[in-house]
Amino acid sequence: MLLVLIYLLSAVAADAYPYVPPWMTLPPAPGLPKTTTTGYVNATNGVNIWYAQFGPSLSETTSNGMTPILFIHGAQASSDYWGHQISYLLHQEEPSTIIAMDLRLMGRSTYGDLSTSFSLKAADTIAVLDHLGIDKAAVVGWSNGAVTLVNLLLDYHSRIERAFVFAAGYDADTSLNRTTGTAQFNATSAVYFERTLEELVELSVDPELVPAARQAYTEEYVREPHWTADDFARIPMPYEDCEAAPLVWFVEGAEEEIVNKGAARTMHEWTPGSGWMVLPDVSHFA
Ligand SMILES: *[C@@H]1O[C@H](CO)[C@@H](O)[C@H](O)[C@H]1NC(C)=O
Ligand SMILES: *[C@@H]1O[C@H](CO)[C@@H](O)[C@H](O)[C@H]1NC(C)=O
Ligand SMILES: *[C@@H]1O[C@H](CO)[C@@H](O)[C@H](O)[C@H]1NC(C)=O
């Protein structure tokens, strides 16, 4: 009797709530927890980069022998997308200082002459670290922010203590493949691109420039990056120099709408000593 009842109830529940895998959903951007400081750093091309700081002060983190953590969001987004990760880390027993920055032309950062490239964004990141007096950071990058993080590993590895590179590509011609019109693309990417227009207008210091900024990012992904194994060979290896080598993880979702599957594994193979991980049940939008 009980079993029949359970069977009937679960059949009803299954009808009422069909299973939707996480990668077919796009929950709202969570927004940021309480900041301790926010500000702008003046970068190149007349662009000013917005950043926010959370948790203990930098001097507290440094005196505890810990490393500050910096988050870099994806294209068409803002730091707000990191709300859950930042809150989670702030609730650890001994949290580090956390910093989030809005990429140039995105979020609350400004537009200057509307120029963008991964090397400019890597330089913007260094400008934020310099401004805050941070020698080395643990950096988490997603998508466009993960490509920026790869650029940091290639050109500024002495400033990166560890890197979590999620959903990056390494070559605009071969590793970025936006297959539009599929159910998965419609469920996440199509919703994302539509929704972020409103979000950016809401956050922008100059909403009229949002469409041009979005276009600049679309063109950037057609143009770059073009990195090969030779470029990744510039990242120091832990086998040779444990002090200098950043601890690097290349990570991708088991599902992908934007970057070709396997890009993380390729970068891992080009970076001896790095880690590689596939997150189950999530996509580019984790
Ligand atoms: C630096 O950025 C702030 C914030 O956008 C701005 O008010 C200030 O004018 C900028 N300074 C320069 C020299 O561009
Ligand atoms: C893009 O992805 C589709 C579907 O997975 C695949 O058929 C196509 O070959 C890919 N294109 C490139 C250039 O990799
Ligand atoms: C995805 O959306 C496009 C545009 O609205 C539509 O033409 C297409 O049929 C959709 N594909 C699926 C698999 O839902």
mmCIF file of C-alpha atoms and ligand atoms in Angstrom:
data_model
loop_
_atom_site.group_PDB
_atom_site.id
_atom_site.type_symbol
_atom_site.label_atom_id
_atom_site.label_comp_id
_atom_site.label_asym_id
_atom_site.label_seq_id
_atom_site.Cartn_x
_atom_site.Cartn_y
_atom_site.Cartn_z
ATOM 1 C CA MET A 1 0.000 0.000 0.000
ATOM 2 C CA LEU A 2 2.699 2.407 1.042
ATOM 3 C CA LEU A 3 4.745 1.503 -2.024
ATOM 4 C CA VAL A 4 1.761 2.088 -4.282
ATOM 5 C CA LEU A 5 1.195 5.450 -2.675
ATOM 6 C CA ILE A 6 4.845 6.411 -3.111
ATOM 7 C CA TYR A 7 4.669 5.267 -6.714
ATOM 8 C CA LEU A 8 1.548 7.330 -7.380
ATOM 9 C CA LEU A 9 2.944 10.400 -5.650
ATOM 10 C CA SER A 10 6.229 10.222 -7.522
ATOM 11 C CA ALA A 11 4.364 9.782 -10.812
ATOM 12 C CA VAL A 12 2.342 12.923 -10.042
ATOM 13 C CA ALA A 13 5.498 14.800 -8.998
ATOM 14 C CA ALA A 14 7.264 13.742 -12.182
ATOM 15 C CA ASP A 15 4.420 15.097 -14.278
ATOM 16 C CA ALA A 16 4.251 18.357 -12.391
ATOM 17 C CA TYR A 17 8.014 18.917 -12.345
ATOM 18 C CA PRO A 18 9.752 17.387 -15.366
ATOM 19 C CA TYR A 19 13.496 17.055 -14.859
ATOM 20 C CA VAL A 20 15.401 19.975 -16.302
ATOM 21 C CA PRO A 21 19.176 19.504 -16.194
ATOM 22 C CA PRO A 22 21.123 22.437 -14.711
ATOM 23 C CA TRP A 23 22.714 23.228 -18.096
ATOM 24 C CA MET A 24 19.251 23.896 -19.575
ATOM 25 C CA THR A 25 18.509 26.581 -16.984
ATOM 26 C CA LEU A 26 19.777 30.100 -16.433
ATOM 27 C CA PRO A 27 18.882 31.363 -12.952
ATOM 28 C CA PRO A 28 18.940 35.148 -12.439
ATOM 29 C CA ALA A 29 22.295 36.834 -11.817
ATOM 30 C CA PRO A 30 22.623 36.698 -8.016
ATOM 31 C CA GLY A 31 23.994 40.205 -7.384
ATOM 32 C CA LEU A 32 26.888 40.988 -5.077
ATOM 33 C CA PRO A 33 27.162 40.594 -1.299
ATOM 34 C CA LYS A 34 28.103 43.588 0.857
ATOM 35 C CA THR A 35 31.279 45.291 -0.369
ATOM 36 C CA THR A 36 33.945 46.805 1.874
ATOM 37 C CA THR A 37 35.266 49.155 -0.819
ATOM 38 C CA THR A 38 34.369 50.015 -4.388
ATOM 39 C CA GLY A 39 36.249 52.281 -6.743
ATOM 40 C CA TYR A 40 37.619 52.969 -10.201
ATOM 41 C CA VAL A 41 41.100 52.469 -11.561
ATOM 42 C CA ASN A 42 42.049 54.607 -14.535
ATOM 43 C CA ALA A 43 43.296 52.334 -17.311
ATOM 44 C CA THR A 44 44.376 52.964 -20.925
ATOM 45 C CA ASN A 45 42.232 54.312 -23.821
ATOM 46 C CA GLY A 46 40.320 56.549 -21.390
ATOM 47 C CA VAL A 47 38.702 53.487 -19.785
ATOM 48 C CA ASN A 48 38.048 53.376 -16.014
ATOM 49 C CA ILE A 49 37.772 49.953 -14.422
ATOM 50 C CA TRP A 50 35.292 49.410 -11.584
ATOM 51 C CA TYR A 51 36.279 47.069 -8.788
ATOM 52 C CA ALA A 52 34.792 45.947 -5.480
ATOM 53 C CA GLN A 53 36.414 44.444 -2.411
ATOM 54 C CA PHE A 54 34.814 42.006 0.065
ATOM 55 C CA GLY A 55 35.713 40.386 3.384
ATOM 56 C CA PRO A 56 38.829 40.979 5.480
ATOM 57 C CA SER A 57 41.244 43.782 4.658
ATOM 58 C CA LEU A 58 44.212 43.093 2.422
ATOM 59 C CA SER A 59 46.617 43.617 5.328
ATOM 60 C CA GLU A 60 44.733 41.004 7.377
ATOM 61 C CA THR A 61 44.860 38.511 4.489
ATOM 62 C CA THR A 62 48.563 39.157 3.932
ATOM 63 C CA SER A 63 49.448 38.864 7.616
ATOM 64 C CA ASN A 64 47.567 35.534 7.748
ATOM 65 C CA GLY A 65 49.816 34.322 4.931
ATOM 66 C CA MET A 66 46.829 34.069 2.591
ATOM 67 C CA THR A 67 46.328 35.195 -0.991
ATOM 68 C CA PRO A 68 43.627 37.620 -2.158
ATOM 69 C CA ILE A 69 41.188 36.189 -4.711
ATOM 70 C CA LEU A 70 40.181 38.100 -7.840
ATOM 71 C CA PHE A 71 37.139 37.264 -9.976
ATOM 72 C CA ILE A 72 36.887 38.167 -13.688
ATOM 73 C CA HIS A 73 33.455 37.720 -15.301
ATOM 74 C CA GLY A 74 32.466 36.797 -18.871
ATOM 75 C CA ALA A 75 31.440 38.803 -21.942
ATOM 76 C CA GLN A 76 28.202 40.820 -21.707
ATOM 77 C CA ALA A 77 28.157 40.348 -17.926
ATOM 78 C CA SER A 78 29.412 42.057 -14.776
ATOM 79 C CA SER A 79 30.840 41.138 -11.394
ATOM 80 C CA ASP A 80 27.262 40.511 -10.217
ATOM 81 C CA TYR A 81 27.442 37.025 -11.778
ATOM 82 C CA TRP A 82 29.946 35.999 -9.066
ATOM 83 C CA GLY A 83 27.577 36.656 -6.142
ATOM 84 C CA HIS A 84 27.227 33.002 -5.094
ATOM 85 C CA GLN A 85 30.932 32.164 -5.347
ATOM 86 C CA ILE A 86 31.932 35.279 -3.390
ATOM 87 C CA SER A 87 29.343 34.638 -0.651
ATOM 88 C CA TYR A 88 30.487 31.024 -0.375
ATOM 89 C CA LEU A 89 34.134 32.023 0.066
ATOM 90 C CA LEU A 90 33.272 34.769 2.565
ATOM 91 C CA HIS A 91 31.572 32.140 4.739
ATOM 92 C CA GLN A 92 34.726 30.044 5.088
ATOM 93 C CA GLU A 93 36.272 29.868 8.556
ATOM 94 C CA GLU A 94 39.212 32.033 7.528
ATOM 95 C CA PRO A 95 38.250 33.908 4.377
ATOM 96 C CA SER A 96 40.653 35.838 2.141
ATOM 97 C CA THR A 97 40.074 39.288 0.746
ATOM 98 C CA ILE A 98 37.990 38.988 -2.391
ATOM 99 C CA ILE A 99 38.026 41.409 -5.299
ATOM 100 C CA ALA A 100 35.738 41.502 -8.317
ATOM 101 C CA MET A 101 36.335 43.759 -11.301
ATOM 102 C CA ASP A 102 34.075 44.730 -14.170
ATOM 103 C CA LEU A 103 35.848 44.269 -17.505
ATOM 104 C CA ARG A 104 36.337 47.340 -19.725
ATOM 105 C CA LEU A 105 33.123 48.306 -21.598
ATOM 106 C CA MET A 106 31.076 45.985 -19.342
ATOM 107 C CA GLY A 107 29.179 46.379 -16.058
ATOM 108 C CA ARG A 108 30.027 49.659 -14.300
ATOM 109 C CA SER A 109 33.365 50.130 -16.065
ATOM 110 C CA THR A 110 33.586 52.902 -18.620
ATOM 111 C CA TYR A 111 33.979 52.948 -22.392
ATOM 112 C CA GLY A 112 36.793 55.367 -23.306
ATOM 113 C CA ASP A 113 37.396 54.971 -27.040
ATOM 114 C CA LEU A 114 35.539 51.592 -27.018
ATOM 115 C CA SER A 115 38.673 49.589 -27.671
ATOM 116 C CA THR A 116 39.006 46.101 -26.245
ATOM 117 C CA SER A 117 41.406 43.185 -26.586
ATOM 118 C CA PHE A 118 42.589 40.433 -24.304
ATOM 119 C CA SER A 119 45.980 42.067 -23.845
ATOM 120 C CA LEU A 120 44.270 45.358 -22.868
ATOM 121 C CA LYS A 121 42.096 43.461 -20.372
ATOM 122 C CA ALA A 122 45.113 41.644 -18.927
ATOM 123 C CA ALA A 123 46.774 45.063 -18.492
ATOM 124 C CA ASP A 124 43.568 46.413 -16.857
ATOM 125 C CA THR A 125 43.714 43.546 -14.365
ATOM 126 C CA ILE A 126 47.333 44.344 -13.524
ATOM 127 C CA ALA A 127 46.340 48.011 -13.087
ATOM 128 C CA VAL A 128 43.736 46.931 -10.506
ATOM 129 C CA LEU A 129 46.266 44.716 -8.674
ATOM 130 C CA ASP A 130 48.842 47.550 -8.707
ATOM 131 C CA HIS A 131 46.289 50.059 -7.436
ATOM 132 C CA LEU A 132 45.432 47.783 -4.507
ATOM 133 C CA GLY A 133 49.097 46.927 -3.851
ATOM 134 C CA ILE A 134 48.590 43.214 -4.535
ATOM 135 C CA ASP A 135 51.759 41.415 -5.527
ATOM 136 C CA LYS A 136 50.188 38.020 -6.329
ATOM 137 C CA ALA A 137 46.547 36.984 -6.568
ATOM 138 C CA ALA A 138 44.532 33.813 -6.959
ATOM 139 C CA VAL A 139 42.413 34.537 -10.032
ATOM 140 C CA VAL A 140 39.146 32.968 -11.153
ATOM 141 C CA GLY A 141 38.068 33.693 -14.731
ATOM 142 C CA TRP A 142 34.949 32.696 -16.624
ATOM 143 C CA SER A 143 34.644 32.737 -20.437
ATOM 144 C CA ASN A 144 35.915 36.121 -21.726
ATOM 145 C CA GLY A 145 37.382 36.628 -18.238
ATOM 146 C CA ALA A 146 39.010 33.193 -18.468
ATOM 147 C CA VAL A 147 40.610 34.136 -21.799
ATOM 148 C CA THR A 148 41.820 37.313 -20.070
ATOM 149 C CA LEU A 149 43.215 35.079 -17.324
ATOM 150 C CA VAL A 150 45.062 32.950 -19.903
ATOM 151 C CA ASN A 151 46.534 36.194 -21.272
ATOM 152 C CA LEU A 152 47.643 37.031 -17.709
ATOM 153 C CA LEU A 153 49.284 33.604 -17.376
ATOM 154 C CA LEU A 154 51.131 34.133 -20.655
ATOM 155 C CA ASP A 155 52.331 37.692 -20.032
ATOM 156 C CA TYR A 156 52.171 38.358 -16.266
ATOM 157 C CA HIS A 157 52.569 34.946 -14.624
ATOM 158 C CA SER A 158 54.642 36.408 -11.772
ATOM 159 C CA ARG A 159 51.437 38.138 -10.551
ATOM 160 C CA ILE A 160 49.330 34.964 -10.492
ATOM 161 C CA GLU A 161 49.641 32.617 -7.553
ATOM 162 C CA ARG A 162 46.944 30.273 -8.877
ATOM 163 C CA ALA A 163 44.400 30.334 -11.676
ATOM 164 C CA PHE A 164 40.985 28.747 -12.164
ATOM 165 C CA VAL A 165 40.338 29.053 -15.892
ATOM 166 C CA PHE A 166 36.700 28.149 -16.592
ATOM 167 C CA ALA A 167 35.293 27.904 -20.150
ATOM 168 C CA ALA A 168 38.135 29.613 -22.013
ATOM 169 C CA GLY A 169 39.082 29.260 -25.679
ATOM 170 C CA TYR A 170 42.564 29.658 -27.100
ATOM 171 C CA ASP A 171 41.900 30.303 -30.786
ATOM 172 C CA ALA A 172 38.998 32.281 -32.222
ATOM 173 C CA ASP A 173 39.146 30.190 -35.421
ATOM 174 C CA THR A 174 39.027 26.745 -33.892
ATOM 175 C CA SER A 175 37.950 26.830 -30.278
ATOM 176 C CA LEU A 176 34.975 29.185 -30.384
ATOM 177 C CA ASN A 177 31.974 27.611 -32.057
ATOM 178 C CA ARG A 178 28.633 29.141 -31.286
ATOM 179 C CA THR A 179 26.129 26.613 -32.591
ATOM 180 C CA THR A 180 22.968 28.712 -32.457
ATOM 181 C CA GLY A 181 19.419 27.486 -32.797
ATOM 182 C CA THR A 182 19.756 24.317 -30.734
ATOM 183 C CA ALA A 183 17.514 23.664 -27.744
ATOM 184 C CA GLN A 184 20.498 24.073 -25.440
ATOM 185 C CA PHE A 185 21.600 27.341 -27.017
ATOM 186 C CA ASN A 186 18.041 28.651 -26.793
ATOM 187 C CA ALA A 187 17.682 27.586 -23.168
ATOM 188 C CA THR A 188 20.815 29.329 -21.964
ATOM 189 C CA SER A 189 22.873 31.396 -24.448
ATOM 190 C CA ALA A 190 19.952 32.991 -26.271
ATOM 191 C CA VAL A 191 18.371 33.929 -22.931
ATOM 192 C CA TYR A 192 21.739 35.136 -21.659
ATOM 193 C CA PHE A 193 22.433 37.456 -24.594
ATOM 194 C CA GLU A 194 18.948 38.949 -24.385
ATOM 195 C CA ARG A 195 18.895 39.320 -20.627
ATOM 196 C CA THR A 196 22.376 40.838 -20.297
ATOM 197 C CA LEU A 197 21.340 43.757 -22.525
ATOM 198 C CA GLU A 198 18.904 44.905 -19.824
ATOM 199 C CA GLU A 199 21.371 44.160 -17.043
ATOM 200 C CA LEU A 200 24.127 46.180 -18.689
ATOM 201 C CA VAL A 201 21.827 49.136 -19.364
ATOM 202 C CA GLU A 202 20.870 49.056 -15.679
ATOM 203 C CA LEU A 203 24.499 49.074 -14.440
ATOM 204 C CA SER A 204 26.055 51.282 -17.104
ATOM 205 C CA VAL A 205 27.473 54.738 -16.431
ATOM 206 C CA ASP A 206 26.432 55.561 -20.036
ATOM 207 C CA PRO A 207 23.562 53.268 -21.184
ATOM 208 C CA GLU A 208 23.587 54.685 -24.711
ATOM 209 C CA LEU A 209 26.993 53.090 -25.291
ATOM 210 C CA VAL A 210 25.915 49.576 -24.252
ATOM 211 C CA PRO A 211 25.011 48.333 -27.780
ATOM 212 C CA ALA A 212 28.356 49.552 -29.188
ATOM 213 C CA ALA A 213 30.201 47.927 -26.290
ATOM 214 C CA ARG A 214 28.421 44.620 -26.890
ATOM 215 C CA GLN A 215 29.305 44.809 -30.558
ATOM 216 C CA ALA A 216 32.956 45.499 -29.684
ATOM 217 C CA TYR A 217 33.001 42.265 -27.637
ATOM 218 C CA THR A 218 31.382 40.263 -30.437
ATOM 219 C CA GLU A 219 34.026 41.534 -32.869
ATOM 220 C CA GLU A 220 36.789 40.806 -30.396
ATOM 221 C CA TYR A 221 35.815 37.108 -30.285
ATOM 222 C CA VAL A 222 35.966 36.913 -34.084
ATOM 223 C CA ARG A 223 39.410 38.557 -34.083
ATOM 224 C CA GLU A 224 41.166 36.849 -31.172
ATOM 225 C CA PRO A 225 42.736 35.039 -29.402
ATOM 226 C CA HIS A 226 45.153 32.973 -31.520
ATOM 227 C CA TRP A 227 47.347 31.122 -29.066
ATOM 228 C CA THR A 228 49.242 27.903 -29.681
ATOM 229 C CA ALA A 229 51.289 25.420 -27.657
ATOM 230 C CA ASP A 230 54.286 27.757 -28.120
ATOM 231 C CA ASP A 231 52.489 30.531 -26.238
ATOM 232 C CA PHE A 232 51.510 28.231 -23.376
ATOM 233 C CA ALA A 233 55.148 27.121 -23.113
ATOM 234 C CA ARG A 234 55.829 30.602 -21.655
ATOM 235 C CA ILE A 235 54.002 29.618 -18.439
ATOM 236 C CA PRO A 236 56.644 28.378 -15.959
ATOM 237 C CA MET A 237 56.367 24.703 -15.049
ATOM 238 C CA PRO A 238 56.162 23.587 -11.407
ATOM 239 C CA TYR A 239 58.630 20.792 -12.259
ATOM 240 C CA GLU A 240 61.267 23.390 -13.093
ATOM 241 C CA ASP A 241 60.473 26.283 -10.777
ATOM 242 C CA CYS A 242 57.960 25.598 -8.049
ATOM 243 C CA GLU A 243 58.174 29.165 -6.674
ATOM 244 C CA ALA A 244 57.551 30.930 -9.985
ATOM 245 C CA ALA A 245 55.016 28.508 -11.465
ATOM 246 C CA PRO A 246 51.370 29.399 -10.871
ATOM 247 C CA LEU A 247 49.026 26.569 -9.893
ATOM 248 C CA VAL A 248 46.687 26.357 -12.893
ATOM 249 C CA TRP A 249 43.405 24.544 -13.442
ATOM 250 C CA PHE A 250 41.748 24.406 -16.881
ATOM 251 C CA VAL A 251 38.078 23.653 -16.343
ATOM 252 C CA GLU A 252 35.061 23.225 -18.617
ATOM 253 C CA GLY A 253 31.435 22.212 -18.330
ATOM 254 C CA ALA A 254 30.405 18.797 -19.624
ATOM 255 C CA GLU A 255 28.033 20.747 -21.914
ATOM 256 C CA GLU A 256 29.148 23.753 -23.959
ATOM 257 C CA GLU A 257 27.345 26.301 -26.138
ATOM 258 C CA ILE A 258 30.173 28.731 -26.909
ATOM 259 C CA VAL A 259 33.600 27.101 -26.722
ATOM 260 C CA ASN A 260 34.361 23.806 -28.451
ATOM 261 C CA LYS A 261 34.386 20.927 -26.023
ATOM 262 C CA GLY A 262 37.899 19.813 -25.212
ATOM 263 C CA ALA A 263 39.485 23.297 -25.295
ATOM 264 C CA ALA A 264 40.279 23.050 -21.569
ATOM 265 C CA ARG A 265 41.931 19.693 -22.085
ATOM 266 C CA THR A 266 44.058 21.025 -24.947
ATOM 267 C CA MET A 267 45.282 23.953 -22.832
ATOM 268 C CA HIS A 268 45.976 21.527 -19.984
ATOM 269 C CA GLU A 269 48.073 19.373 -22.323
ATOM 270 C CA TRP A 270 49.986 22.478 -23.419
ATOM 271 C CA THR A 271 50.655 23.447 -19.777
ATOM 272 C CA PRO A 272 52.633 20.688 -18.057
ATOM 273 C CA GLY A 273 51.813 20.485 -14.359
ATOM 274 C CA SER A 274 48.373 22.075 -14.754
ATOM 275 C CA GLY A 275 45.116 20.476 -13.656
ATOM 276 C CA TRP A 276 42.151 19.603 -15.868
ATOM 277 C CA MET A 277 38.545 19.141 -14.805
ATOM 278 C CA VAL A 278 35.133 18.707 -16.427
ATOM 279 C CA LEU A 279 32.229 19.857 -14.274
ATOM 280 C CA PRO A 280 29.289 17.464 -14.648
ATOM 281 C CA ASP A 281 25.762 18.636 -15.535
ATOM 282 C CA VAL A 282 26.675 22.257 -16.259
ATOM 283 C CA SER A 283 27.479 24.195 -19.415
ATOM 284 C CA HIS A 284 29.326 27.382 -20.370
ATOM 285 C CA PHE A 285 27.042 29.199 -17.933
ATOM 286 C CA ALA A 286 27.816 26.690 -15.114
HETATM 287 C C1 LIG B 1 39.430 58.094 -13.300
HETATM 288 O O1 LIG B 1 38.162 57.399 -13.150
HETATM 289 C C2 LIG B 1 37.154 58.114 -12.477
HETATM 290 C C3 LIG B 1 35.904 57.225 -12.417
HETATM 291 O O2 LIG B 1 35.340 57.028 -13.678
HETATM 292 C C4 LIG B 1 36.868 59.447 -13.174
HETATM 293 O O3 LIG B 1 35.926 60.180 -12.423
HETATM 294 C C5 LIG B 1 38.160 60.226 -13.336
HETATM 295 O O4 LIG B 1 37.903 61.370 -14.101
HETATM 296 C C6 LIG B 1 39.200 59.373 -14.041
HETATM 297 N N1 LIG B 1 40.452 60.119 -14.147
HETATM 298 C C7 LIG B 1 41.058 60.270 -15.295
HETATM 299 C C8 LIG B 1 42.350 61.016 -15.239
HETATM 300 O O5 LIG B 1 40.608 59.843 -16.364
HETATM 301 C C1 LIG B 2 30.771 23.359 -34.309
HETATM 302 O O1 LIG B 2 29.933 22.484 -33.576
HETATM 303 C C2 LIG B 2 29.113 21.669 -34.385
HETATM 304 C C3 LIG B 2 28.158 20.898 -33.476
HETATM 305 O O2 LIG B 2 28.832 20.329 -32.382
HETATM 306 C C4 LIG B 2 29.997 20.763 -35.238
HETATM 307 O O3 LIG B 2 29.183 19.971 -36.088
HETATM 308 C C5 LIG B 2 30.921 21.630 -36.090
HETATM 309 O O4 LIG B 2 31.826 20.799 -36.783
HETATM 310 C C6 LIG B 2 31.721 22.578 -35.208
HETATM 311 N N1 LIG B 2 32.492 23.512 -36.043
HETATM 312 C C7 LIG B 2 33.789 23.709 -35.857
HETATM 313 C C8 LIG B 2 34.419 24.745 -36.742
HETATM 314 O O5 LIG B 2 34.444 23.124 -35.025
HETATM 315 C C1 LIG B 3 15.896 27.950 -31.220
HETATM 316 O O1 LIG B 3 15.434 29.274 -31.475
HETATM 317 C C2 LIG B 3 15.360 29.564 -32.847
HETATM 318 C C3 LIG B 3 15.047 31.037 -32.972
HETATM 319 O O2 LIG B 3 13.948 31.405 -32.168
HETATM 320 C C4 LIG B 3 14.310 28.674 -33.505
HETATM 321 O O3 LIG B 3 14.226 28.953 -34.881
HETATM 322 C C5 LIG B 3 14.718 27.234 -33.311
HETATM 323 O O4 LIG B 3 13.715 26.368 -33.806
HETATM 324 C C6 LIG B 3 14.958 26.912 -31.845
HETATM 325 N N1 LIG B 3 15.519 25.583 -31.758
HETATM 326 C C7 LIG B 3 15.094 24.674 -30.865
HETATM 327 C C8 LIG B 3 15.735 23.331 -30.969
HETATM 328 O O5 LIG B 3 14.294 24.942 -29.973
#
